[in-house]
Short mmCIF file of C-alpha atoms in Angstrom, two decimals:
data_model
loop_
_atom_site.label_atom_id
_atom_site.label_comp_id
_atom_site.label_asym_id
_atom_site.label_seq_id
_atom_site.Cartn_x
_atom_site.Cartn_y
_atom_site.Cartn_z
CA MET A 1 -30.18 113.88 53.79
CA MET A 2 -29.00 117.34 54.76
CA GLY A 3 -26.21 117.81 52.26
CA GLN A 4 -23.67 115.16 53.16
CA TYR A 5 -25.21 114.61 56.59
CA GLU A 6 -27.87 112.05 57.17
CA ALA A 7 -30.73 113.11 59.41
CA ARG A 8 -32.91 110.37 60.88
CA PHE A 9 -36.53 110.87 61.85
CA PRO A 10 -38.13 108.05 63.84
CA THR A 11 -41.60 107.17 62.58
CA ASP A 12 -43.01 106.28 66.01
CA ARG A 13 -43.85 109.88 66.81
CA ARG A 14 -45.21 113.13 65.44
CA TYR A 15 -43.50 116.37 64.58
CA ALA A 16 -44.16 120.07 65.06
CA LYS A 17 -43.54 122.08 61.96
CA LYS A 18 -42.51 125.49 63.19
CA ASN A 19 -39.76 124.68 65.66
CA HIS A 20 -38.62 121.28 64.47
CA THR A 21 -39.49 119.26 67.52
CA TRP A 22 -40.75 115.72 67.77
CA ALA A 23 -43.69 114.80 69.97
CA GLN A 24 -44.57 111.48 71.52
CA ARG A 25 -47.31 110.52 73.96
CA SER A 26 -45.73 109.86 77.33
CA GLU A 27 -46.59 106.46 78.69
CA GLY A 28 -49.45 106.45 81.15
CA ARG A 29 -49.99 110.19 80.95
CA GLY A 30 -52.01 112.36 78.66
CA ALA A 31 -49.05 114.56 77.85
CA TRP A 32 -46.95 114.88 74.73
CA ARG A 33 -43.22 114.76 75.28
CA PHE A 34 -41.24 117.07 72.99
CA GLY A 35 -37.62 117.14 71.88
CA PHE A 36 -35.55 118.51 69.02
CA SER A 37 -35.61 116.70 65.70
CA ALA A 38 -32.36 115.67 64.04
CA TYR A 39 -32.87 118.59 61.70
CA ALA A 40 -32.91 121.10 64.57
CA VAL A 41 -29.91 119.52 66.31
CA ARG A 42 -27.93 119.52 63.08
CA LEU A 43 -28.54 123.23 62.67
CA LEU A 44 -27.89 124.06 66.32
CA GLN A 45 -24.86 121.80 66.77
CA ASP A 46 -23.42 121.72 70.31
CA VAL A 47 -25.91 123.06 72.84
CA TYR A 48 -24.31 125.14 75.60
CA PHE A 49 -27.18 126.65 77.51
CA LEU A 50 -30.89 126.23 77.93
CA ASP A 51 -33.28 128.24 80.06
CA TRP A 52 -37.05 128.37 80.45
CA GLN A 53 -39.12 131.49 80.93
CA VAL A 54 -42.23 129.79 82.27
CA GLU A 55 -42.89 127.53 85.23
CA GLU A 56 -44.11 123.97 85.16
CA GLY A 57 -47.89 123.80 85.35
CA VAL A 58 -48.73 126.90 83.34
CA ASN A 59 -50.89 126.99 80.24
CA VAL A 60 -49.09 127.91 77.06
CA THR A 61 -50.38 128.70 73.60
CA GLU A 62 -48.77 127.56 70.38
CA GLY A 63 -46.08 130.02 69.35
CA GLN A 64 -45.68 131.52 72.83
CA GLU A 65 -42.11 132.28 73.84
CA ILE A 66 -41.13 129.85 76.59
CA GLY A 67 -37.34 129.76 76.71
CA PHE A 68 -33.94 130.44 75.29
CA ILE A 69 -31.17 128.32 73.82
CA GLU A 70 -27.51 128.99 73.15
CA SER A 71 -25.52 126.66 70.93
CA LYS A 72 -22.40 126.65 68.84
CA LYS A 73 -24.33 127.93 65.85
CA ALA A 74 -27.18 129.94 67.25
CA GLU A 75 -28.78 131.84 70.06
CA SER A 76 -32.51 131.64 69.85
CA ASP A 77 -35.74 132.00 71.76
CA LEU A 78 -37.80 128.86 72.04
CA TYR A 79 -41.54 128.72 71.40
CA ALA A 80 -44.30 126.39 72.50
CA PRO A 81 -44.99 123.87 69.72
CA MET A 82 -48.61 123.40 70.76
CA THR A 83 -51.31 124.79 73.02
CA GLY A 84 -51.82 123.09 76.36
CA ARG A 85 -50.55 122.84 79.91
CA LEU A 86 -46.79 122.66 80.20
CA VAL A 87 -46.47 120.01 82.90
CA ARG A 88 -42.77 119.19 83.03
CA PHE A 89 -39.34 120.29 81.90
CA ASN A 90 -36.37 117.96 81.60
CA GLY A 91 -34.48 119.43 84.57
CA GLU A 92 -31.30 117.49 83.84
CA LEU A 93 -30.72 119.52 80.69
CA LEU A 94 -30.28 122.71 82.71
CA ASP A 95 -27.09 121.32 84.22
CA ASP A 96 -25.91 119.50 81.16
CA PRO A 97 -27.64 120.39 77.90
CA SER A 98 -25.22 118.27 75.86
CA THR A 99 -27.63 115.34 76.27
CA ILE A 100 -29.58 117.02 73.48
CA ASN A 101 -26.65 116.32 71.16
CA VAL A 102 -26.07 112.80 72.45
CA ASP A 103 -29.63 111.50 72.50
CA ASN A 104 -32.08 113.99 71.03
CA TYR A 105 -34.83 111.42 70.54
CA GLY A 106 -34.49 109.96 74.05
CA ALA A 107 -32.88 111.33 77.21
CA GLY A 108 -32.46 114.73 75.56
CA TRP A 109 -36.21 115.43 75.59
CA LEU A 110 -37.17 119.01 76.42
CA PHE A 111 -40.62 119.23 78.01
CA GLU A 112 -44.08 117.69 78.23
CA ILE A 113 -47.31 119.43 77.30
CA GLU A 114 -50.84 118.19 77.97
CA GLY A 115 -53.08 118.86 75.01
CA ASP A 116 -54.75 117.25 72.02
CA GLY A 117 -51.85 117.52 69.60
CA GLN A 118 -54.17 118.13 66.65
CA ASN A 119 -51.73 120.34 64.81
CA LEU A 120 -48.81 117.92 64.99
CA MET A 121 -47.62 116.39 61.73
CA THR A 122 -46.97 112.79 60.80
CA PRO A 123 -43.33 111.93 59.96
CA GLU A 124 -44.26 111.87 56.27
CA GLU A 125 -45.80 115.32 56.44
CA TYR A 126 -42.77 116.61 58.35
CA LEU A 127 -40.33 115.19 55.80
CA ALA A 128 -42.32 116.74 52.97
CA HIS A 129 -42.19 120.04 54.86
CA LEU A 130 -38.41 119.74 55.27
CA GLU A 131 -37.99 119.04 51.58
CA SER A 132 -39.93 122.16 50.80
CA VAL A 133 -37.80 124.40 53.03
CA TRP A 134 -34.43 122.76 52.33
CA GLU A 135 -33.49 125.26 49.62
CA VAL A 136 -34.03 128.15 52.00
CA THR A 137 -32.19 126.34 54.79
CA GLN A 138 -29.16 125.78 52.60
CA ARG A 139 -29.09 129.45 51.72
CA THR A 140 -29.27 130.29 55.43
CA ILE A 141 -26.43 127.93 56.30
CA LYS A 142 -24.28 129.27 53.47
CA GLY A 143 -25.09 132.81 54.51
CA GLN A 144 -23.79 132.02 57.98
CA MET A 145 -20.64 130.47 56.57
CA ASN A 146 -19.92 133.58 54.56
CA GLU A 147 -20.30 135.92 57.50
CA MET B 1 1.94 149.42 101.76
CA THR B 2 -0.24 147.22 99.62
CA LYS B 3 -3.76 146.33 100.58
CA ARG B 4 -5.06 142.98 99.44
CA ILE B 5 -8.05 142.97 97.17
CA SER B 6 -10.52 140.14 96.67
CA VAL B 7 -11.50 139.22 93.15
CA VAL B 8 -14.65 137.15 92.85
CA LEU B 9 -15.31 135.39 89.57
CA SER B 10 -18.95 134.49 89.22
CA GLN B 11 -19.28 131.78 86.59
CA GLY B 12 -21.84 131.96 83.81
CA GLN B 13 -24.66 129.50 83.33
CA SER B 14 -23.61 128.65 79.81
CA ARG B 15 -21.30 125.79 78.86
CA ASN B 16 -20.01 127.77 75.91
CA PRO B 17 -16.31 126.80 75.76
CA GLU B 18 -15.29 130.34 74.84
CA LYS B 19 -16.95 131.73 77.96
CA ARG B 20 -15.49 128.98 80.15
CA LYS B 21 -12.06 129.67 78.68
CA LEU B 22 -12.33 133.37 79.52
CA GLU B 23 -13.19 132.42 83.11
CA GLU B 24 -10.30 129.99 83.42
CA ASP B 25 -7.86 132.34 81.71
CA LEU B 26 -8.84 135.00 84.23
CA VAL B 27 -8.33 132.69 87.20
CA ALA B 28 -4.98 131.53 85.85
CA ALA B 29 -3.82 135.09 85.29
CA LEU B 30 -5.15 136.50 88.55
CA ILE B 31 -3.47 133.96 90.82
CA MET B 32 -0.15 135.26 89.51
CA GLU B 33 -1.00 138.81 90.58
CA SER B 34 0.33 139.98 93.91
CA GLY B 35 -2.13 141.34 96.41
CA VAL B 36 -5.08 139.54 94.80
CA ASP B 37 -7.17 136.78 96.39
CA VAL B 38 -9.34 134.85 93.97
CA THR B 39 -12.69 133.25 94.74
CA VAL B 40 -14.75 131.40 92.15
CA VAL B 41 -18.49 131.07 92.73
CA PRO B 42 -21.41 129.95 90.55
CA HIS B 43 -23.63 132.48 88.79
CA LEU B 44 -24.16 135.33 91.28
CA TYR B 45 -27.87 135.68 90.62
CA ASP B 46 -28.51 131.98 91.31
CA LEU B 47 -26.72 131.91 94.67
CA THR B 48 -29.08 131.37 97.60
CA PRO B 49 -28.92 133.85 100.51
CA ASP B 50 -27.77 131.20 103.02
CA GLY B 51 -25.59 129.16 100.66
CA THR B 52 -21.83 128.78 100.85
CA GLY B 53 -21.32 131.15 97.92
CA MET B 54 -22.98 134.15 99.57
CA LEU B 55 -21.40 133.19 102.89
CA ALA B 56 -17.96 133.39 101.31
CA LEU B 57 -18.80 136.73 99.72
CA ARG B 58 -20.05 138.11 103.03
CA ASN B 59 -16.76 137.10 104.62
CA ILE B 60 -14.83 139.37 102.28
CA GLY B 61 -14.24 142.43 104.39
CA GLY B 62 -12.14 144.68 102.22
CA ASP B 63 -12.21 146.01 98.69
CA ALA B 64 -13.54 143.60 96.12
CA VAL B 65 -13.85 143.20 92.37
CA ILE B 66 -16.81 141.15 91.16
CA LEU B 67 -16.51 139.66 87.68
CA SER B 68 -19.86 138.32 86.52
CA TRP B 69 -21.96 137.76 83.42
CA LEU B 70 -24.34 140.46 84.57
CA TYR B 71 -24.74 144.19 84.17
CA PRO B 72 -22.66 145.85 86.90
CA ARG B 73 -25.81 147.50 88.21
CA ALA B 74 -27.54 144.12 88.56
CA ALA B 75 -24.52 142.53 90.25
CA ARG B 76 -24.20 145.43 92.68
CA TRP B 77 -27.81 145.30 93.83
CA VAL B 78 -27.88 141.49 94.05
CA LEU B 79 -24.97 141.83 96.48
CA ASP B 80 -26.70 144.68 98.31
CA ARG B 81 -29.77 142.51 98.94
CA ASN B 82 -27.45 139.96 100.55
CA ASN B 83 -25.92 142.57 102.85
CA ILE B 84 -22.72 142.77 100.85
CA ARG B 85 -22.29 146.50 100.62
CA GLY B 86 -19.66 149.07 99.88
CA GLN B 87 -18.95 152.20 97.91
CA GLU B 88 -19.48 151.77 94.18
CA GLY B 89 -16.05 151.36 92.63
CA ILE B 90 -15.88 153.09 89.28
CA SER B 91 -14.44 150.97 86.51
CA LEU B 92 -12.85 152.59 83.50
CA LEU B 93 -13.98 149.71 81.31
CA LYS B 94 -16.88 150.43 79.05
CA GLY B 95 -19.90 148.35 79.83
CA LEU B 96 -21.84 146.16 77.44
CA GLY B 97 -23.55 148.30 74.82
CA GLU B 98 -22.04 151.54 76.06
CA GLY B 99 -20.91 153.86 73.34
CA ASP B 100 -24.08 153.53 71.30
CA GLU B 101 -25.76 156.87 70.91
CA ASP B 102 -29.17 155.53 71.88
CA ASP B 103 -27.79 154.15 75.10
CA GLU B 104 -26.07 157.41 75.91
CA ASP B 105 -29.34 159.23 75.43
CA LEU B 106 -31.01 156.75 77.73
CA GLU B 107 -28.27 157.14 80.30
CA ASP B 108 -28.61 160.90 80.11
CA GLU B 109 -32.31 160.63 80.65
CA LEU B 110 -31.84 158.40 83.63
CA GLU B 111 -29.26 160.71 85.09
CA ASP B 112 -31.57 163.65 84.59
CA GLU B 113 -34.25 161.76 86.42
CA ALA B 114 -31.88 160.93 89.22
CA ASP B 115 -30.89 164.57 89.50
CA ASP B 116 -34.34 165.67 90.58
CA ASP B 117 -35.07 166.22 94.23
CA LYS B 118 -36.86 162.97 94.96
CA ASP B 119 -35.56 161.05 97.94
CA ARG B 120 -33.99 157.78 96.97
CA VAL B 121 -33.75 154.91 99.42
CA ALA B 122 -29.99 154.74 98.92
CA ASP B 123 -29.62 158.36 100.08
CA SER B 124 -30.63 157.40 103.59
CA ARG B 125 -28.59 154.22 103.69
CA PRO B 126 -24.86 154.89 103.92
CA ASN B 127 -22.56 152.13 102.74
CA PRO B 128 -19.35 151.05 104.46
CA PRO B 129 -16.19 152.72 103.11
CA ARG B 130 -14.77 149.65 101.36
CA LYS B 131 -15.18 149.62 97.61
CA ILE B 132 -16.90 147.08 95.39
CA TYR B 133 -16.17 147.11 91.66
CA CYS B 134 -18.50 145.15 89.40
CA LEU B 135 -17.20 144.23 85.94
CA ASP B 136 -19.32 142.67 83.20
CA LEU B 137 -17.70 139.62 81.60
CA ARG B 138 -19.92 139.98 78.55
CA ALA B 139 -18.26 143.24 77.55
CA TYR B 140 -14.85 141.93 76.40
CA ASP B 141 -13.59 138.65 74.96
CA ASP B 142 -10.05 138.69 76.28
CA ALA B 143 -8.92 138.11 79.84
CA ASN B 144 -6.15 140.66 79.41
CA THR B 145 -8.54 143.61 79.42
CA TYR B 146 -9.97 142.59 82.78
CA VAL B 147 -6.58 141.81 84.30
CA GLU B 148 -5.30 145.26 83.27
CA GLU B 149 -8.33 146.89 84.85
CA ILE B 150 -7.89 144.88 88.05
CA ARG B 151 -4.26 145.98 88.19
CA ARG B 152 -5.41 149.55 87.84
CA ILE B 153 -7.92 149.01 90.64
CA VAL B 154 -5.23 147.48 92.84
CA ARG B 155 -3.02 150.53 92.20
CA GLU B 156 -5.90 152.90 92.80
CA ASN B 157 -6.57 151.36 96.18
CA GLY B 158 -2.97 150.72 97.14
CA THR B 159 -2.08 154.41 97.09
CA PRO B 160 -2.64 156.51 100.20
CA LEU B 161 -6.25 157.44 100.62
CA VAL B 162 -6.16 161.14 99.87
CA GLN B 163 -8.82 161.92 97.30
CA LEU B 164 -10.34 158.57 96.73
CA THR B 165 -13.78 159.82 97.58
CA GLY B 166 -13.54 162.65 95.08
CA TRP B 167 -15.83 160.82 92.67
CA LEU B 168 -18.66 160.68 95.16
CA GLY B 169 -20.20 163.97 94.15
CA GLY B 170 -20.12 163.42 90.42
CA LYS B 171 -19.02 161.35 87.49
CA PRO B 172 -15.60 159.77 87.16
CA LYS B 173 -13.10 161.82 85.23
CA ASN B 174 -12.55 159.23 82.64
CA GLY B 175 -11.95 161.02 79.37
CA GLU B 176 -8.22 160.91 78.96
CA ALA B 177 -7.59 157.97 81.23
CA MET B 178 -10.22 155.95 79.46
CA GLN B 179 -8.69 156.76 76.11
CA ARG B 180 -5.28 155.75 77.32
CA PHE B 181 -6.70 152.57 78.73
CA LEU B 182 -8.69 151.60 75.69
CA GLU B 183 -5.83 152.25 73.29
CA PRO B 184 -2.78 151.17 75.20
CA THR B 185 0.51 151.71 73.48
CA ASN B 186 2.34 148.84 75.14
CA ASP B 187 0.05 145.85 75.05
CA THR B 188 2.82 143.41 74.19
CA HIS B 189 4.99 143.50 77.25
CA LEU B 190 2.49 142.64 79.95
CA GLY B 191 0.64 140.20 77.75
CA ALA B 192 3.84 138.30 77.06
CA ALA B 193 4.57 138.08 80.76
CA ARG B 194 1.15 136.68 81.42
CA GLU B 195 1.41 134.08 78.69
CA THR B 196 4.31 132.58 80.59
CA GLY B 197 2.45 132.80 83.84
CA ARG B 198 -0.53 131.04 82.41
CA ARG B 199 1.51 128.12 81.21
CA ASP B 200 3.18 127.85 84.58
CA ALA B 201 -0.20 127.70 86.21
CA GLY B 202 -1.09 124.68 84.14
CA GLY B 203 -3.69 124.41 81.43
CA ASN B 204 -5.96 122.13 83.43
CA GLY B 205 -7.15 124.79 85.84
CA GLU B 206 -4.89 123.59 88.66
CA PRO B 207 -3.01 126.42 90.30
CA ALA B 208 0.76 126.28 90.32
CA PRO B 209 2.03 124.87 93.63
CA GLU B 210 3.59 128.10 94.86
CA ALA B 211 0.64 130.29 93.94
CA PRO B 212 -1.95 131.23 96.54
CA PRO B 213 -4.89 128.86 96.33
CA VAL B 214 -8.05 129.79 94.54
CA VAL B 215 -11.16 129.31 96.62
CA ARG B 216 -13.67 127.48 94.45
CA ILE B 217 -17.19 127.21 95.73
CA GLU B 218 -19.69 124.82 94.22
CA GLU B 219 -23.35 125.29 94.85
CA ASN B 220 -26.10 123.62 92.96
CA ALA B 221 -29.23 125.49 93.82
CA GLY B 222 -30.62 125.54 90.29
CA ARG B 223 -31.80 128.53 88.32
CA ARG B 224 -33.57 131.33 90.11
CA TRP B 225 -35.83 134.15 88.94
CA TYR B 226 -36.62 137.16 91.11
CA PRO B 227 -36.56 140.96 91.05
CA VAL B 228 -33.61 143.04 92.24
CA ILE B 229 -34.22 146.55 93.52
CA ASP B 230 -31.84 149.36 92.57
CA TYR B 231 -32.10 151.54 95.68
CA SER B 232 -30.30 154.41 93.98
CA ARG B 233 -33.50 154.78 91.95
CA CYS B 234 -36.15 153.40 94.31
CA THR B 235 -38.27 156.03 96.09
CA ASN B 236 -40.13 153.56 98.30
CA CYS B 237 -43.40 154.39 96.54
CA MET B 238 -44.85 150.87 97.14
CA GLU B 239 -46.28 150.45 93.63
CA CYS B 240 -44.54 147.08 93.36
CA ILE B 241 -45.83 145.66 96.61
CA ASP B 242 -49.34 146.75 95.69
CA PHE B 243 -49.02 145.20 92.26
CA CYS B 244 -47.39 141.82 92.87
CA LEU B 245 -49.91 139.03 93.45
CA PHE B 246 -47.40 136.54 94.75
CA GLY B 247 -46.13 138.19 97.91
CA VAL B 248 -42.61 138.73 96.65
CA TYR B 249 -42.26 142.16 98.23
CA GLY B 250 -42.28 143.16 101.87
CA VAL B 251 -41.02 145.97 104.07
CA ASP B 252 -38.23 146.02 106.63
CA ASN B 253 -38.56 147.36 110.16
CA VAL B 254 -38.25 150.96 108.97
CA GLU B 255 -40.96 150.45 106.34
CA THR B 256 -38.59 150.32 103.40
CA ILE B 257 -39.52 148.10 100.48
CA LEU B 258 -37.51 144.94 99.98
CA VAL B 259 -37.66 141.69 98.04
CA GLU B 260 -38.76 139.52 100.94
CA GLN B 261 -39.75 136.23 99.27
CA PRO B 262 -37.78 136.15 96.00
CA ASP B 263 -38.64 132.55 95.26
CA ASN B 264 -42.37 133.33 95.26
CA CYS B 265 -41.74 135.15 91.99
CA ARG B 266 -43.20 133.63 88.83
CA LYS B 267 -40.56 132.64 86.33
CA GLY B 268 -40.67 134.83 83.25
CA CYS B 269 -42.90 137.48 84.87
CA PRO B 270 -41.21 140.90 84.85
CA ALA B 271 -44.45 142.85 85.26
CA CYS B 272 -43.54 144.65 88.49
CA SER B 273 -40.50 146.15 86.76
CA ARG B 274 -42.90 147.71 84.28
CA VAL B 275 -45.13 149.31 86.88
CA CYS B 276 -42.15 150.78 88.76
CA PRO B 277 -42.26 154.52 88.01
CA GLU B 278 -38.52 154.90 88.63
CA ASN B 279 -37.32 151.90 86.60
CA ALA B 280 -35.71 150.64 89.78
CA ILE B 281 -36.61 146.95 89.44
CA ILE B 282 -34.12 144.75 87.61
CA PHE B 283 -34.69 141.25 86.24
CA PRO B 284 -31.14 140.39 85.26
CA GLN B 285 -32.18 137.35 83.22
CA HIS B 286 -34.81 139.24 81.23
#
């Protein structure tokens, strides 16, 4: 639970700690498909604009800046959640990023990266991580509300 | 005698409802203005050279105001690359970030640089006499500010052409006029009139029946990423063409540098702008 809001985290996939994305092996390909977790979407709220600063097919390293997002609650750079070859972006989101809000665990996926995924967390590890940062998150949210 | 002026509203890429509302408020207000033709196009930087958007812009012969979510300098040189040229219309609106001391220092530096005796490409490339004003939609939140400035521009260009080129040799004399503009003493009267006009025009973006139609151009070319050369700074030194590995740059038939293959550019790579000794290369999305 995030305050009064319930956040669901499917257990059929893994999670990246630093930018709150889920990762799931794409069928038939060696790539991990990434999208925002319910936690990230809850903090972002309505997504208005998404842009990528790299092209499909390039190698990225974990933590590298790869894009930008504008939402009701935030404007933020986006970073690669793992090292590997960024093979595909979800092009439909560029025209209509609201799919992220409608179906963040499905059609609202962001991109696919080929790589080993060693640093990705299990859902249990991710939830434990969220519990540990929840105090700070609440302070951040309240700080925004008081601005 | 009133000349007509074309106002082009270049839409942003964002679906932020506040930004969309500013765009629609502007369209609704501008169609009620006399002497103003309104054209709505997608994001200027994303328009393809042979698309309907650029075609429509090239068909505008007279004075024009370009409202876009870009720095005026970027908008101006994007148009220039597409053969849409004119004298630089001087807006009295402050640009995004102007007024900060750091930025003024930077501007001063750049002006000092431009004052030296280097030959700039733009010096040998005269523009047609019509004027193009580029206004940055990121600078103000309210449509009113832009509408007032467009009215001023219409007045400026509707009066007999006596000293209109007086600004060419130097900076605009904007001290007192700017002050008067920024702190108007009668902001209620005109605003009230426009509120009525906006309701008449309908809240759903449909123009009122008697109003001149707005030309709306849709083009879905996707996002682009490429350099834009500011020829008022460029000295044709060829550092960029030597540097770029992707064949973005070329030269025209008088050996002047140009962005020949913009879509060869690598998304997110602004490196050529860093090697340019004159800071003449713009990546508007960077």
